[in-house]
Each structure stands twice: as C-alpha cells, then as structure tokens.
Tab-separated table of C-alpha atoms in Angstrom:
chain	number	residue	atom	x	y	z
P	1023	MET	CA	0.000	0.000	0.000
P	1024	CYS	CA	1.026	3.649	0.062
P	1025	SER	CA	1.481	4.110	3.802
P	1026	ASP	CA	4.519	6.323	3.207
P	1027	GLN	CA	2.196	8.930	1.631
P	1028	LEU	CA	-0.630	8.819	4.171
P	1029	GLU	CA	-1.152	11.207	7.067
P	1030	VAL	CA	-3.299	11.341	10.193
P	1031	LEU	CA	-4.352	14.299	12.311
P	1032	ILE	CA	-2.999	14.565	15.843
P	1033	ARG	CA	-4.009	17.637	17.848
P	1034	GLY	CA	-5.292	19.135	14.602
P	1035	GLN	CA	-1.921	18.815	12.878
P	1036	ARG	CA	-0.893	16.481	10.094
P	1037	ALA	CA	1.483	13.671	11.002
P	1038	PRO	CA	2.896	11.275	8.400
P	1039	ILE	CA	2.395	7.535	8.715
P	1040	VAL	CA	5.798	5.857	9.101
P	1041	GLY	CA	6.583	2.254	8.300
P	1042	ARG	CA	3.969	-0.174	7.089
P	1043	VAL	CA	0.400	-0.551	8.216
P	1044	CYS	CA	0.333	-4.022	9.779
P	1045	MET	CA	-2.709	-5.922	10.999
P	1046	ASP	CA	-4.744	-3.153	12.646
P	1047	MET	CA	-1.873	-0.934	13.736
P	1048	CYS	CA	0.146	1.882	12.250
P	1049	MET	CA	2.630	4.445	13.513
P	1050	ALA	CA	2.737	8.180	12.895
P	1051	ASP	CA	5.600	10.610	13.373
P	1052	ALA	CA	4.284	13.030	16.000
P	1053	THR	CA	7.612	14.798	16.484
P	1054	GLY	CA	7.029	18.387	17.574
P	1055	LEU	CA	3.262	18.019	17.945
P	1056	GLY	CA	3.224	17.774	21.728
P	1057	ALA	CA	1.247	14.540	21.439
P	1058	ALA	CA	0.526	12.517	24.549
P	1059	PRO	CA	-0.860	9.020	25.167
P	1060	GLY	CA	-4.631	9.110	24.861
P	1061	ASP	CA	-4.768	11.956	22.316
P	1062	GLU	CA	-7.350	11.533	19.573
P	1063	VAL	CA	-6.052	10.631	16.135
P	1064	GLU	CA	-8.174	11.247	13.053
P	1065	LEU	CA	-7.732	8.685	10.280
P	1066	PHE	CA	-10.488	9.963	7.988
P	1067	GLY	CA	-12.659	13.014	8.428
P	1068	GLU	CA	-13.355	16.595	7.463
P	1069	HIS	CA	-9.685	17.478	7.003
P	1070	LEU	CA	-8.571	14.042	5.794
P	1071	PRO	CA	-11.201	12.765	3.348
P	1072	VAL	CA	-11.160	9.010	2.812
P	1073	GLU	CA	-11.344	9.639	-0.940
P	1074	GLY	CA	-7.774	10.997	-0.902
P	1075	ALA	CA	-6.397	7.927	0.855
P	1076	ALA	CA	-8.349	5.662	-1.500
P	1077	ALA	CA	-6.906	7.435	-4.546
P	1078	LEU	CA	-3.365	6.973	-3.203
P	1079	ALA	CA	-4.094	3.284	-2.584
P	1080	GLY	CA	-5.659	2.792	-6.020
P	1081	THR	CA	-8.977	1.626	-4.592
P	1082	ILE	CA	-12.367	2.975	-3.548
P	1083	GLN	CA	-13.251	4.598	-0.243
P	1084	TYR	CA	-15.584	1.795	0.849
P	1085	GLU	CA	-12.778	-0.753	0.694
P	1086	LEU	CA	-10.668	1.329	3.090
P	1087	LEU	CA	-13.547	1.951	5.479
P	1088	CYS	CA	-14.451	-1.743	5.577
P	1089	ALA	CA	-10.808	-2.697	6.168
P	1090	VAL	CA	-10.579	-0.768	9.451
P	1091	SER	CA	-10.633	-3.335	12.254
P	1092	PRO	CA	-13.684	-3.449	14.542
P	1093	ARG	CA	-11.231	-2.914	17.418
P	1094	VAL	CA	-10.694	0.692	16.271
P	1095	PRO	CA	-13.169	3.016	18.037
P	1096	ARG	CA	-15.342	5.053	15.709
P	1097	GLU	CA	-17.072	8.371	16.162
P	1098	TYR	CA	-19.618	9.343	13.527
P	1099	LEU	CA	-20.545	13.005	13.150
P	1100	ASN	CA	-23.131	14.702	10.958
C-alpha cells in the first residue's frame, strides 16, 4: 500500500504515517506536535477525506472503510 504517503491528524496537525500498516496498527511521526498518550487521532474526516487515501491506494473509499478493524473506536458526526 502507500502508507509512506498517508497522514493522520494529531491535535489538529498532520502527522505522516511511518513504516507499514500491519494488521490493525500503524505508527505516525508526532515529532514536535506535543502529542501525549490518549490523544485523539483522526484517520479519515473533514480534514482528511477518505477519498484521498483511496486514490493513493488505487482503490475505492468503501474498501478502506471496511478494512478498518472493529477494534478501532469510531465516532460518527453529521
């Protein structure tokens, strides 16, 4: 996949995914963001549309959304 091009939001700031996404885990470089254990991380949302990640991966958004493990907490907003 294209994990070296993906980003997440931590404390409202973009952080690049580092390494490979494996099983249901990934790592992001939060250097300089002041991140702390327990901070929320946005995978897809208003500022990180799933369509962008799907385009990078060469797939459709539904495939990415369905691939997120049930162990990952979700919060749906209007």
